[in-house]
GROMACS .gro file of C-alpha atoms in nm:
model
  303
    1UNK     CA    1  -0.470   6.104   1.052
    2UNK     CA    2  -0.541   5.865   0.790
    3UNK     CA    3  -0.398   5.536   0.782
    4UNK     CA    4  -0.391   5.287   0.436
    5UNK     CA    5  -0.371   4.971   0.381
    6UNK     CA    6  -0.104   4.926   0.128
    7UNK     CA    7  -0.051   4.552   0.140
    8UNK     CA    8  -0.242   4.382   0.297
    9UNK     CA    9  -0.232   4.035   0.041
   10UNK     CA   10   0.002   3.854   0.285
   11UNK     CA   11  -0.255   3.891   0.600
   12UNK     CA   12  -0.558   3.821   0.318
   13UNK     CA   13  -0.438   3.545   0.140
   14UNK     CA   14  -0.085   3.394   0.108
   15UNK     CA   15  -0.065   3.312   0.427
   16UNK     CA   16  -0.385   3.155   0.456
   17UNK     CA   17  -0.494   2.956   0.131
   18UNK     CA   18  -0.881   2.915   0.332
   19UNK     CA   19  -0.857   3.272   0.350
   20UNK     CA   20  -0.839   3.361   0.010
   21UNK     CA   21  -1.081   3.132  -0.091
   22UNK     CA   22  -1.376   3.342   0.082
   23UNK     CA   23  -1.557   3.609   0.086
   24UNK     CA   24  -1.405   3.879   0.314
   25UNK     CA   25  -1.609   4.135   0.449
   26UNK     CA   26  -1.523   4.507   0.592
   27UNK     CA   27  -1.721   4.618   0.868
   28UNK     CA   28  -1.647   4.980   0.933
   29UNK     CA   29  -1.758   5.217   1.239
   30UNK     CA   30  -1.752   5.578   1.173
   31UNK     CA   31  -1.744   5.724   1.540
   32UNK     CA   32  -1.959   6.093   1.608
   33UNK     CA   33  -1.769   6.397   1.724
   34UNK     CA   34  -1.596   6.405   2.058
   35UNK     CA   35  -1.489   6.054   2.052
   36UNK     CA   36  -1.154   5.970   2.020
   37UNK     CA   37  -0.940   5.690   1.892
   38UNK     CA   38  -0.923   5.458   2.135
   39UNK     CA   39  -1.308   5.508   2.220
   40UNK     CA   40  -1.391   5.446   1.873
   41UNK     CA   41  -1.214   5.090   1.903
   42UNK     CA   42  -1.395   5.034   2.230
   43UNK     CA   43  -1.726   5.120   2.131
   44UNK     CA   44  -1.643   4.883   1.814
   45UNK     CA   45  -1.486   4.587   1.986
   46UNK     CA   46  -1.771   4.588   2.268
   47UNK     CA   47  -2.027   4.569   1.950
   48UNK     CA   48  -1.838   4.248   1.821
   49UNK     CA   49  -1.780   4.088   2.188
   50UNK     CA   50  -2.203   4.160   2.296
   51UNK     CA   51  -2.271   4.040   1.896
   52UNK     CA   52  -2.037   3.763   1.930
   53UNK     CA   53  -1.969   3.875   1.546
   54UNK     CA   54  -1.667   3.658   1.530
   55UNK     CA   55  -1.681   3.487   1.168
   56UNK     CA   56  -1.373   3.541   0.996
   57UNK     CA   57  -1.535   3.646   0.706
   58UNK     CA   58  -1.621   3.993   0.874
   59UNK     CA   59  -1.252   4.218   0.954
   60UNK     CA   60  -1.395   4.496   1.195
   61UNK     CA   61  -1.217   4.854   1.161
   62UNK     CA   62  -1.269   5.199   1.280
   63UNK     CA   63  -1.234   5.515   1.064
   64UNK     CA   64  -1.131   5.825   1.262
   65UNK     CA   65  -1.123   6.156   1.203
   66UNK     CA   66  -1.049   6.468   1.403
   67UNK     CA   67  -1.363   6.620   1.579
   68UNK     CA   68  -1.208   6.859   1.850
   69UNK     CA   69  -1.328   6.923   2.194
   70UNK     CA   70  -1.779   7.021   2.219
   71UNK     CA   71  -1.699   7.408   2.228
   72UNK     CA   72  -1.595   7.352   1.856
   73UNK     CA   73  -1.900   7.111   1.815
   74UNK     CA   74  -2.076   7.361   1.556
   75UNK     CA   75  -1.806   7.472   1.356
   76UNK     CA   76  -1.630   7.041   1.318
   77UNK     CA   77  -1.976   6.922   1.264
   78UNK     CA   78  -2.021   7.184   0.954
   79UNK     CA   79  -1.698   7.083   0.795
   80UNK     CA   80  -1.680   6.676   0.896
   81UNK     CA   81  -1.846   6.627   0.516
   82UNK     CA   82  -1.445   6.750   0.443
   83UNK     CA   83  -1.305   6.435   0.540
   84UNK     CA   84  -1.588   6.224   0.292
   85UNK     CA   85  -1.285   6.188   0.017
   86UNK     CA   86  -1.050   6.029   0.279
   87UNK     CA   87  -1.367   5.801   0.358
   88UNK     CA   88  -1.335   5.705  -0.027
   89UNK     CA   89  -0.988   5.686  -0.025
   90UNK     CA   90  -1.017   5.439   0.251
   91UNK     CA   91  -1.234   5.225   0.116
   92UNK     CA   92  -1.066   5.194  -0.201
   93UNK     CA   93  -0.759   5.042   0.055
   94UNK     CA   94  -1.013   4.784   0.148
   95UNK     CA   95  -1.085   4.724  -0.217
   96UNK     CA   96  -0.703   4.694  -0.318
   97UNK     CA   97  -0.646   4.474  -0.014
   98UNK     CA   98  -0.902   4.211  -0.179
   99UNK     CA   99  -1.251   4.264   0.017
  100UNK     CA  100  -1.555   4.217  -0.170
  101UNK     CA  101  -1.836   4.349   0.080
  102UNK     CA  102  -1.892   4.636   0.276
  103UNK     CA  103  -2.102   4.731   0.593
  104UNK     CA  104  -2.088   5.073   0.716
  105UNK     CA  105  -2.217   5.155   1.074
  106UNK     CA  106  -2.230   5.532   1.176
  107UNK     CA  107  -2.284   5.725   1.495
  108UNK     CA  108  -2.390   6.105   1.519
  109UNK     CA  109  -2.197   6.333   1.359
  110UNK     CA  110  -1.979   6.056   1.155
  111UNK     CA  111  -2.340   6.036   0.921
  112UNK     CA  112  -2.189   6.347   0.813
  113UNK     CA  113  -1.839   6.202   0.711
  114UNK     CA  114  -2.033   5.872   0.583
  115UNK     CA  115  -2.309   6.033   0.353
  116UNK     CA  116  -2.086   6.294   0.268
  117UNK     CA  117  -1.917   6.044   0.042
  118UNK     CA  118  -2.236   5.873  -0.076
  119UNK     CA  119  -2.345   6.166  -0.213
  120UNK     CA  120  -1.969   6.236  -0.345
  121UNK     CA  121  -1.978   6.115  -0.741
  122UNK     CA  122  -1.626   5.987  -0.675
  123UNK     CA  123  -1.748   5.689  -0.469
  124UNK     CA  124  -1.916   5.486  -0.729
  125UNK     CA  125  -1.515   5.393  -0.859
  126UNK     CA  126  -1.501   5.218  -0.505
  127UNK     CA  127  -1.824   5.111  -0.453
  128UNK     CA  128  -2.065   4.931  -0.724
  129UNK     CA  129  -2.448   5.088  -0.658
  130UNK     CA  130  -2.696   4.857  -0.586
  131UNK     CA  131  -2.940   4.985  -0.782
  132UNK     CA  132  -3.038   5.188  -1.128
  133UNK     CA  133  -3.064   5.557  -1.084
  134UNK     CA  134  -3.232   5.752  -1.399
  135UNK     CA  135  -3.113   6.107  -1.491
  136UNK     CA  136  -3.106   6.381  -1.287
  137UNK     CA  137  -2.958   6.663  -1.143
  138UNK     CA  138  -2.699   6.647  -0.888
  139UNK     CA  139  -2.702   6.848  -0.561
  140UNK     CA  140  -2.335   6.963  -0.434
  141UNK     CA  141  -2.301   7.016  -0.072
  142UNK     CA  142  -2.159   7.295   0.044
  143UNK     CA  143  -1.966   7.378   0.384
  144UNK     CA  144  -2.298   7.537   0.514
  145UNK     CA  145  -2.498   7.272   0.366
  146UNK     CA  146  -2.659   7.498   0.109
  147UNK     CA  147  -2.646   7.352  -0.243
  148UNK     CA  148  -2.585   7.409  -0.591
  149UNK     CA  149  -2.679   7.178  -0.887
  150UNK     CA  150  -2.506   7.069  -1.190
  151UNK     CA  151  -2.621   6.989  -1.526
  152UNK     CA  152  -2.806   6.641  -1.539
  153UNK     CA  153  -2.567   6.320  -1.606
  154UNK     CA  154  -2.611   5.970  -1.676
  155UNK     CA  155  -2.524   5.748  -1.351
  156UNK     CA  156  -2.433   5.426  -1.519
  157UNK     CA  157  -2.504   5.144  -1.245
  158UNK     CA  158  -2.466   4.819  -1.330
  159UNK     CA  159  -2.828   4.632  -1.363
  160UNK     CA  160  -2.681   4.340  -1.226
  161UNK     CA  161  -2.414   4.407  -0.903
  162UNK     CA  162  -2.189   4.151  -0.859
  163UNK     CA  163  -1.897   4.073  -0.605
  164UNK     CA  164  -1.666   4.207  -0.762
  165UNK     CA  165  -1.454   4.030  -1.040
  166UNK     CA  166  -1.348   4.255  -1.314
  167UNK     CA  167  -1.512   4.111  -1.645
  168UNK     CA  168  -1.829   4.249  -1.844
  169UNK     CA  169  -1.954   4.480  -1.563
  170UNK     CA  170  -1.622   4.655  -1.561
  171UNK     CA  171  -1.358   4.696  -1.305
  172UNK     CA  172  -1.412   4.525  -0.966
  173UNK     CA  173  -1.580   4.744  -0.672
  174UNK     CA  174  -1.718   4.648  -0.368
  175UNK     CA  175  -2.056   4.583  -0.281
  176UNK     CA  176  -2.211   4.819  -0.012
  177UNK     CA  177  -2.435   4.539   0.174
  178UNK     CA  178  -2.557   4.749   0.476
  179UNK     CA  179  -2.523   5.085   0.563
  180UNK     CA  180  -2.622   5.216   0.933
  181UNK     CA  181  -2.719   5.544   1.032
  182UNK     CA  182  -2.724   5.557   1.388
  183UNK     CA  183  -2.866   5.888   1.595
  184UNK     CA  184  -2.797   6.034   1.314
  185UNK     CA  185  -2.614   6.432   1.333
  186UNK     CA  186  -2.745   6.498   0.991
  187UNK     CA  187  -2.975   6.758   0.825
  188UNK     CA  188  -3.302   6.580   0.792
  189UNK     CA  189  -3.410   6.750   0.493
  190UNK     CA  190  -3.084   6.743   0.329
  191UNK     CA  191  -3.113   6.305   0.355
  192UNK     CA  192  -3.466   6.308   0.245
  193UNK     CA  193  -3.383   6.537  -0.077
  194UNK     CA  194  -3.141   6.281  -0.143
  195UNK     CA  195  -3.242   5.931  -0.021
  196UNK     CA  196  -3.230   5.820  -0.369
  197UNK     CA  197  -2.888   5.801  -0.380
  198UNK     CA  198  -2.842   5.676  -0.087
  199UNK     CA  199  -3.094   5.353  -0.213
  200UNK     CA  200  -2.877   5.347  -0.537
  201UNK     CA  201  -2.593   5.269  -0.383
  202UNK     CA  202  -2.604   5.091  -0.094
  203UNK     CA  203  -2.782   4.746  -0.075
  204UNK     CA  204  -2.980   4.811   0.303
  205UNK     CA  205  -2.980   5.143   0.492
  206UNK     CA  206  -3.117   5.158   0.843
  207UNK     CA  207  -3.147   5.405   1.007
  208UNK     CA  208  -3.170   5.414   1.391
  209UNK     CA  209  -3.358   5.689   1.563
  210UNK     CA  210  -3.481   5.811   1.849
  211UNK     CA  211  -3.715   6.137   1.903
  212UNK     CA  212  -3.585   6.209   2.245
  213UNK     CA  213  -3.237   6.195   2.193
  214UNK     CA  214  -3.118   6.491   2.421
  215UNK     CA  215  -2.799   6.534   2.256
  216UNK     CA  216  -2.947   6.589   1.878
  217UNK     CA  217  -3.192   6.821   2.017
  218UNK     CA  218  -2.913   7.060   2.137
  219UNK     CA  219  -2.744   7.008   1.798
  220UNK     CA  220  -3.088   7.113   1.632
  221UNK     CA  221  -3.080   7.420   1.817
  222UNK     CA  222  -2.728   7.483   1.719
  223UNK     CA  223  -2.739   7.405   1.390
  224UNK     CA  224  -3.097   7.532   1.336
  225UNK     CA  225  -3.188   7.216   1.127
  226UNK     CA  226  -3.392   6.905   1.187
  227UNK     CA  227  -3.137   6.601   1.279
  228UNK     CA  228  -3.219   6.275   1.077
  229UNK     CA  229  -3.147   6.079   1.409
  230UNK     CA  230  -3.477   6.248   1.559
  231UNK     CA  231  -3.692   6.148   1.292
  232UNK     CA  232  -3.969   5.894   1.309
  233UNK     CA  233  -4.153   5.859   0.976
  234UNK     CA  234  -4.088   5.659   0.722
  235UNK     CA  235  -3.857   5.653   0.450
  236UNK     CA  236  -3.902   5.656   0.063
  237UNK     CA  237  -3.801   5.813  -0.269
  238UNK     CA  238  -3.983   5.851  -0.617
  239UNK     CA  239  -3.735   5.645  -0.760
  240UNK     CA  240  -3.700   5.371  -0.521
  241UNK     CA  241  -4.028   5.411  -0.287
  242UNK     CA  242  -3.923   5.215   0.040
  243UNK     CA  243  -3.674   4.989  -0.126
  244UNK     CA  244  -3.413   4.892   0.047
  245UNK     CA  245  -3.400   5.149   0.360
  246UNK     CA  246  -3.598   5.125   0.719
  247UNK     CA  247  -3.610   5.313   0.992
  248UNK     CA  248  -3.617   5.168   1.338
  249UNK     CA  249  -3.773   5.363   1.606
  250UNK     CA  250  -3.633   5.318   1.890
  251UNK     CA  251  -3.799   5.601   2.109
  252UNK     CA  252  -3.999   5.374   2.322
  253UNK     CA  253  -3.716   5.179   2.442
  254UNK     CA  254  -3.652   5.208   2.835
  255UNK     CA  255  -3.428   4.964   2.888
  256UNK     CA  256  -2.995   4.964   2.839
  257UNK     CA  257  -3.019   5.334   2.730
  258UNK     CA  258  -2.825   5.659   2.844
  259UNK     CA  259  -3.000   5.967   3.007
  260UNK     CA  260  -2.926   6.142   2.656
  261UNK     CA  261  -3.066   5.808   2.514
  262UNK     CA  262  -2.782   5.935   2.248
  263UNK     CA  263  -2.529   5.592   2.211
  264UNK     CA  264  -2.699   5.264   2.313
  265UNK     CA  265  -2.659   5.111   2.013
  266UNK     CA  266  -2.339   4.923   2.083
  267UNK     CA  267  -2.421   4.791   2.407
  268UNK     CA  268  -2.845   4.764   2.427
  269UNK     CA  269  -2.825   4.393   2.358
  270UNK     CA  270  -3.153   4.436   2.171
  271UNK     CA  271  -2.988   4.671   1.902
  272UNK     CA  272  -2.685   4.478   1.879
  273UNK     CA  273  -2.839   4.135   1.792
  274UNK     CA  274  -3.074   4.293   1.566
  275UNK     CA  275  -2.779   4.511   1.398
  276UNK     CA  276  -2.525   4.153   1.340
  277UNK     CA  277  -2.854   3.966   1.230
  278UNK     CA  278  -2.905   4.264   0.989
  279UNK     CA  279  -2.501   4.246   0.889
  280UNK     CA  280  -2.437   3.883   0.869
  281UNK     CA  281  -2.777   3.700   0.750
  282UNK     CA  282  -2.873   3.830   0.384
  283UNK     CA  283  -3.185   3.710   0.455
  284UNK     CA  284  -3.247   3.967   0.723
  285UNK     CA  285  -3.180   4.252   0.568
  286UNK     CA  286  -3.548   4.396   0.597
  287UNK     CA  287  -3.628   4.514   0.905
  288UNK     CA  288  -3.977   4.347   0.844
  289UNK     CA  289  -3.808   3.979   0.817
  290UNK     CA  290  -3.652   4.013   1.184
  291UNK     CA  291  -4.040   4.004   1.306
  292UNK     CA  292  -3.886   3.799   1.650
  293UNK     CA  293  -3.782   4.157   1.815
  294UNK     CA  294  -3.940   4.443   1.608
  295UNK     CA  295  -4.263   4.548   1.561
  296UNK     CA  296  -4.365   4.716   1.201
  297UNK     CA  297  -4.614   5.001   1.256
  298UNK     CA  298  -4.805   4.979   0.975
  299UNK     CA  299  -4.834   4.753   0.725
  300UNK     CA  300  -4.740   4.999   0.398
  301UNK     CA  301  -4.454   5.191   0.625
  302UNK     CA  302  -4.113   5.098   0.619
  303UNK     CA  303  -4.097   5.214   0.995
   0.00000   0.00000   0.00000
């Protein structure tokens, strides 16, 4: 089920003058598969009570969408990149209901529901890219995540993002400041074929992983692909190098984490200070500028 926001200008702003006056942003959880609604929005709201995210400038919400029970786990996960366009259609709510900034956290599978519409051309009416991407061919998903490309088009991103006031730069969008990829369900190769887009568009994308995640290694077998959740080297495009993405490691951790060592993100205190620091300081984006809990392995490696 989808739910839109239709009007959401008397909750944003007449009712609240201080409210309108600042910048609002969306922070939205994409659950994996097998989690249900009400999980979703306890997994978030445990994330915002151990983060103690409570500035009002940051509106937590949770986008659904139907996964089924694990016996259907291979077929749902091959078709959750059909949901991407209600993803869009979502966030273009958020845009019509007067946020400026966006922060995208995903778990498991949802990576496929979340990058689906990165990679869909459709999302850059909703979302303003960070970044200037130079021509070349694009690569169409498929259901089986084979691909076919289409003739080479200009991308036109704006050199200069702003936060979104129509004028010179064209219509208003929102600004994708953070996007999180955590344990992620996702082919690996697929994301590395097309990190570029991914750095176009969004501002900071992290990407939590963890080599012995149980759960992603039965998917791997499933699926017969390398999960992007399992991965622990770093990073980069021709276009962008290491600009603007990480990749935290998180395979060494022993403390706060499940035997599948598959969803401690929301409640390893650790990852959850480090995740708000990452959402709410600009400052922090870089994972090598939050030096007081992580550890950079090498000096040239985003990792």
């Amino acid at each position: 089920r989808q739910w839109a926001l239709n009007d959401w200008s008397p909750l944003l702003g007449r009712r609240d003058s201080h409210l309108a006056q600042i910048e609002k942003h969306a922070v939205v959880f994409v659950h994996g598969f097998g989690a249900s609604l009400s999980t979703a929005v306890k997994v978030m709201g445990q994330f915002l009570a151990l983060g103690n995210l409570n500035d009002e400038s940051y509106w937590p919400f949770v986008f659904s969408w139907p996964t089924g029970g694990w016996a259907a786990y291979k077929y749902g996960a091959s078709q959750a990149h059909t949901y991407s366009p209600d993803l869009i259609e979502f966030f273009r709510s958020l845009l019509d209901a007067g946020f400026t900034d966006l922060h995208v956290i995903a778990h498991s599978a949802g990576n496929r529901v979340v990058l689906g519409a990165v990679m869909d051309p459709a999302v850059e009416s909703v979302i303003r890219p960070a970044r200037v991407m130079q021509d070349q061919p694009r690569r169409v998903p498929t259901a089986s995540w084979g691909h076919r490309e289409q003739a080479p088009q200009r991308v036109q991103y704006s050199e200069t993002p702003r936060d979104g006031v129509s004028g010179a730069e064209g219509p208003r969008r929102l600004r994708l400041q953070t996007l999180t990829l955590a344990n992620a369900d996702y082919p690996m190769d697929h994301f590395k074929e097309n990190v570029a887009k991914v750095q176009a568009l969004a501002a900071q994308t992290t990407l939590i992983c963890d080599t012995k995640d149980m759960l992603l290694w039965w998917g791997q077998l499933l699926q017969g692909q390398r999960a992007l959740g399992r991965c622990k080297s770093a990073m980069q495009s021709d276009q962008f190098q290491q600009e603007g993405i990480d990749l935290l490691d998180c395979t060494a951790m022993d403390q706060n984490v499940r035997f599948d060592r598959h969803a401690y993100f929301t409640f390893n205190v650790v990852i959850v200070d480090d995740l708000v620091e990452l959402i709410s300081n600009p400052d922090k984006r870089r994972a090598s500028s939050r030096s007081n809990r992580l550890v950079r392995r090498s000096p040239r490696e985003n990792v």
